[in-house]
Amino acid sequence: MIQTGGDRLSDRKLDAILNEFRGLIEEANATGVPLVIRGGNTKSFYGRKVNGTPLDVGPYTGIVSYEPTELVITARAGTPLREIEQTLAAQGQMLAFEPPHFGEGATLGGVVACGLSGPRRPYAGAVRDFVLGVRCLNGLGALLNFGGQVMKNVAGYDLSRLMTGAQGTLGVILEVSLKVLPMPEFEKTLRTEVDPSNAIRLMNEWAGQPLPLSAACHDGDYLYIRLSGKKSAVISSIQKLDLENCSNGTEFWEALREQHLAFFDDPAPLWRLSLPSTCNTEDLSGSRLIDWGGAQHWLKTAERADVIWETAKRLGGSATLVRGGDQNGMIFQPLTDGLFALHRRVKQAFDPNAVLNPGRMYPEL
Amino acid sequence: MQYRVLAELKKCLPPDAMITDEERARVYECDGLSGYRQLPACVLLPETVEQVQAILRICYREKIPVVARGAGTGLSGGALPVQDGVVLGLARFNRILDINPLQRSARVQSGVVNISISEAASCHGLYYAPDPSSQIACTIGGNVAENAGGVHCLKYGLTVHNILALKMVTAEGDVLEIGSEALDTAGYDLSALLTGSEGMLGIIVEVTVKLLPKPPFSRVLLASFAEIEAAGRGVADIIANGIVPAGLEMMDKAAIGAVEAYMHVGYPVHAAAILLCEIDGVEEEVKDVMAQVAQILRSAGADEVRIAKDASESERFWAGRKAAFPAVGRLAPDYYCMDGTIPRKHIASVLNRITTLSGEYGLGVVNVFHAGDGNLHPLILYDVSVPGEFGKAEEFGGRILEVCVEAGGTITGEHGVGVEKINQMCIQFTAGELTQFHAVKTAFDARGILNPGKAVPTLRRCAEFGAIHVRSGRLPFADIERF
Ligand SMILES: Cc1cc2nc3c(=O)[nH]c(=O)nc-3n(C[C@H](O)[C@H](O)[C@H](O)COP(=O)(O)OP(=O)(O)OC[C@H]3O[C@@H](n4cnc5c(N)ncnc54)[C@H](O)[C@@H]3O)c2cc1C
């Protein structure tokens, strides 16, 4: 078992931090002043604004256990994402969902709570696909463990996956166990100049063939794909595809993941449309970058929010105002009445007095 | 059940869709865990979503228990009827509604049999990956309800990783669309919550699944070991070397013997254990990786490694594994299949504990299981006609699950809790955790009509079983009222 620096927090110290968190939750329940849960504060631009007392998960840090042969890492929520990635890389392993950092201080808790995944997502899976277990405090301060550290587990409802992407509205995530995967032996990025609608068609056609695809995007001009796996498999696919070699692939995908490409360097509102992979969003004005093999459209547009939500809904997906919007307004795709009522009851089941990040996703949640 | 209610239910269904006579209802009195049987008040076989809604509205109003049923192949009693309750059979929801080859998805009704999705997608070079051994019979709705796995889920994931959207009818009879054909949706991840929820949170009527391209090439390798420990080491070493096989299965000596006696596939009968390892992908890659796996297993202590020469030999290697359950069925009048999951590193030690327990209980046990995910399937041999033997088998099974929890694992990897493992839930979870489960259940089904008594034990039941889990010697939240 590999243990790393972060684990040096003594049990006493950990208990003290936990008690502090529970004290804050208790107080919030008593006073009605909610808590704003924070990790590295790198994703505060995302979601709606919450006002309240900060609960800083950052100090609750450290890798608890990591066993390469089990393909499982367990770490506290405050553990820096970078530390986790470096620890895994030293053993030739990785977080296959390729999470965006959006800043130096990104923590594991923030990654799981926001549920954001990078370019590898359509081929490898999302954060939630790799979450095996979660330890958390619910809105009443109860310390709870769901899931575990094994690959298959159907005992009890899958509340650890439910917490993933719930943006802290269902619990304060304290510790997460994640499935990890071996890094691919070999990777190559290729590109070709093609218009967006042909790019969408090609990305879908290729995904239907046994190619070792690990990313595919269209930046407005070029279609980029990444092939990962055994060298023999990647080479034989390169021969089949006959595309232009792209020498700075690693930098390109990282810049895409971190939104550092020139496309993102713009104060205009940035929307993310999550759609069935064959959809076109030409009806919406603005410029776009299409990732996830066609299933995720980044759109810079001045279109009205309700027009965008309506379009996303018609296409069978959803839209989120990721950057540059009014964080006091609506950010996420409105839910149908029936689904919203269910969401409220689920929220109540975890956090009856709505003290955990209330309103971060939707008003009244 | 009151005649008035029966008549009202009958009115919302087509003529032949209600079964009340005992003879025909017998078919539905149990699932694959046949030790538990119960006749329901009636069996309803609706054909449309509207009919399902109408049934639930009536049952919700009257507080009548509703047990959903797919094919009834479940192994934990999940589809066991409730006395005076309704069995809601989804068998007639058997249509594949839409296959979208470019988008690689299929929208199907929940009673569609698992394998028929892959059959329908096959002409597009696509398939649906999760392949439980029961795939020729079990339904996709039942797979979602149990989060079913299969031999290939080590590489391709469980049901939860392979579905996009669900249409469900709530306890109150409303229709909700959960998820979408996009890769993620706004709001909470309710499709993850519903997957594995054992029919407790809603009735699934439609499922949209992901389809994958069929791998162009695959091969199977068979390795035999003189010691269980070496086989366990082999499993860990494959993973440690960055290889994720399509399947990695283990069989112990008893299983090998049973299979050889049944169908002579040429397994090494003197081995303590064998591993079957399948690698898939493009041909060059498969050949490379196969050679590497063979080397790894020899170093781990395999005394023989056979790589299948061609597809037909691969099939023969698998044939024995696939026939393992019926083969074991010939060793004893009955067997009882367990389903714990443990960290891979404990495979050998847990198997040894099981052997010891087998001696203590005087009941034979056979192991054939998904070693790559650490998902054990000990088959306990017994004879139901010997008084007390089923009880003994159940107790032995319960002990095995406790050993799995002690090893850092779980009481069920893929078969679900149902009625079978409800007591062991008290061992795996604290009172606070069980309370949270009940709160979630209430959010979906305030009157508790869906599959009552399954999956999550009441705190009272745990108290009676005498085993609320207390972590690190501290009673968590002594201030929260328990019983
Ligand atoms: C020989 C054999 C081999 C097996 N191998 C495997 C294996 O390899 N992997 C594995 O995971 N399992 C395996 N199983 C177990 C079983 O096949 C799976 O659990 C399967 O998913 C059950 O599907 P079913 O349609 O038979 O569901 P049922 O047994 O009818 O029901 C199972 C549960 O799901 C609920 N349910 C069913 N349909 C719905 C619906 N539409 N909406 C809501 N709830 C519903 C029921 O209430 C019940 O709780 C095996 C079983 C057998 C007999």
XYZ file of N, CA and C and ligand atoms in Angstrom, chain B residues 31 67-75 78-79 90 110 132-134 138-139 141-143 145-146 148-150 198-199 202-204 370 414-415 451, ligand 1:
161
model
N -38.602 -16.265 -7.231
C -37.668 -15.970 -8.326
C -36.590 -17.049 -8.320
N -44.994 -5.555 -6.344
C -43.672 -6.117 -6.589
C -43.473 -6.228 -8.100
N -42.483 -5.484 -8.612
C -42.193 -5.559 -10.046
C -41.481 -6.872 -10.325
N -41.693 -7.380 -11.515
C -41.030 -8.622 -11.896
C -40.660 -8.582 -13.366
N -39.395 -8.883 -13.647
C -38.967 -9.010 -15.029
C -39.113 -10.470 -15.421
N -37.984 -11.182 -15.481
C -38.028 -12.599 -15.839
C -38.012 -13.503 -14.612
N -37.827 -12.909 -13.439
C -37.779 -13.735 -12.236
C -36.515 -14.571 -12.122
N -35.419 -14.124 -12.730
C -34.156 -14.868 -12.584
C -33.316 -14.352 -11.414
N -33.809 -13.326 -10.740
C -33.075 -12.740 -9.620
C -32.689 -13.814 -8.609
N -31.554 -13.622 -7.928
C -31.061 -14.650 -7.020
C -31.127 -14.222 -5.560
N -35.648 -10.725 -4.784
C -36.141 -9.366 -5.025
C -37.552 -9.355 -5.591
N -37.866 -10.339 -6.427
C -39.192 -10.374 -7.050
C -40.147 -11.299 -6.295
N -43.546 -7.406 -16.081
C -43.257 -6.540 -17.238
C -43.024 -7.364 -18.501
N -38.846 -2.243 -20.905
C -38.075 -2.833 -19.807
C -38.146 -4.354 -19.735
N -24.840 -10.678 -18.113
C -25.002 -11.643 -17.016
C -25.161 -13.050 -17.591
N -24.732 -14.053 -16.822
C -24.824 -15.435 -17.327
C -26.265 -15.793 -17.655
N -27.197 -15.077 -17.046
C -28.618 -15.347 -17.285
C -29.148 -14.572 -18.482
N -32.949 -13.047 -18.579
C -33.250 -11.895 -17.725
C -33.594 -10.662 -18.562
N -34.346 -9.738 -17.967
C -34.804 -8.562 -18.696
C -33.915 -7.354 -18.391
N -34.979 -4.450 -17.622
C -35.532 -3.790 -16.426
C -34.986 -4.427 -15.155
N -34.946 -5.758 -15.143
C -34.379 -6.470 -13.991
C -32.894 -6.178 -13.855
N -32.193 -6.041 -14.971
C -30.757 -5.703 -14.941
C -30.550 -4.329 -14.318
N -32.633 -2.817 -12.277
C -33.032 -2.890 -10.868
C -31.957 -3.535 -9.999
N -31.160 -4.442 -10.581
C -30.112 -5.107 -9.792
C -28.715 -4.583 -10.106
N -27.011 -5.297 -12.774
C -26.401 -6.578 -13.119
C -25.029 -6.398 -13.767
N -24.168 -7.349 -13.497
C -22.853 -7.385 -14.126
C -22.787 -8.611 -15.016
N -21.611 -8.949 -15.426
C -21.436 -10.137 -16.255
C -19.964 -10.429 -16.362
N -33.561 -2.147 -6.892
C -34.356 -3.350 -6.597
C -35.870 -3.123 -6.591
N -36.344 -2.302 -7.493
C -37.794 -2.126 -7.604
C -38.430 -1.391 -6.438
N -39.347 2.859 -8.059
C -40.203 3.145 -9.206
C -40.261 1.938 -10.116
N -41.222 1.961 -11.033
C -41.337 0.869 -12.008
C -40.721 1.363 -13.309
N -39.691 0.677 -13.756
C -39.012 1.086 -14.978
C -39.769 0.495 -16.163
N -16.018 -14.253 -10.698
C -15.424 -13.145 -11.439
C -14.201 -12.630 -10.670
N -23.543 -8.200 -7.275
C -24.419 -8.021 -8.425
C -25.781 -8.670 -8.281
N -26.021 -9.461 -7.250
C -27.323 -10.139 -7.161
C -28.354 -9.374 -6.344
N -42.327 -2.868 -3.428
C -41.472 -3.945 -2.924
C -41.166 -3.846 -1.433
C -28.290 -18.969 -13.858
C -28.238 -17.534 -13.420
C -27.099 -16.811 -13.683
C -27.030 -15.469 -13.302
N -25.904 -14.766 -13.598
C -25.832 -13.466 -13.261
C -24.671 -12.705 -13.582
O -23.728 -13.196 -14.199
N -24.623 -11.412 -13.196
C -25.671 -10.827 -12.538
O -25.590 -9.652 -12.229
N -26.781 -11.526 -12.210
C -26.894 -12.826 -12.562
N -28.018 -13.528 -12.229
C -29.095 -12.866 -11.472
C -30.239 -12.270 -12.297
O -30.312 -12.870 -13.570
C -30.081 -10.770 -12.453
O -30.222 -10.173 -11.185
C -31.081 -10.126 -13.411
O -30.747 -8.759 -13.534
C -32.520 -10.226 -12.975
O -33.344 -9.869 -14.055
P -34.874 -10.357 -14.116
O -35.497 -9.744 -15.305
O -34.952 -11.806 -14.023
O -35.442 -9.662 -12.810
P -36.375 -10.256 -11.672
O -35.737 -11.410 -11.016
O -37.741 -10.440 -12.203
O -36.376 -9.035 -10.675
C -35.210 -8.638 -9.996
C -35.488 -7.371 -9.178
O -35.751 -6.298 -10.042
C -37.033 -5.729 -9.823
N -37.546 -5.397 -11.153
C -37.637 -6.194 -12.226
N -38.105 -5.523 -13.278
C -38.306 -4.247 -12.872
C -38.774 -3.061 -13.488
N -39.131 -3.053 -14.766
N -38.873 -1.943 -12.749
C -38.506 -1.938 -11.457
N -38.052 -3.018 -10.824
C -37.944 -4.165 -11.512
C -37.802 -6.800 -9.081
O -38.777 -6.246 -8.261
C -36.710 -7.463 -8.284
O -36.457 -6.743 -7.125
C -28.116 -14.871 -12.605
C -29.262 -15.624 -12.362
C -29.332 -16.929 -12.759
C -30.583 -17.689 -12.474
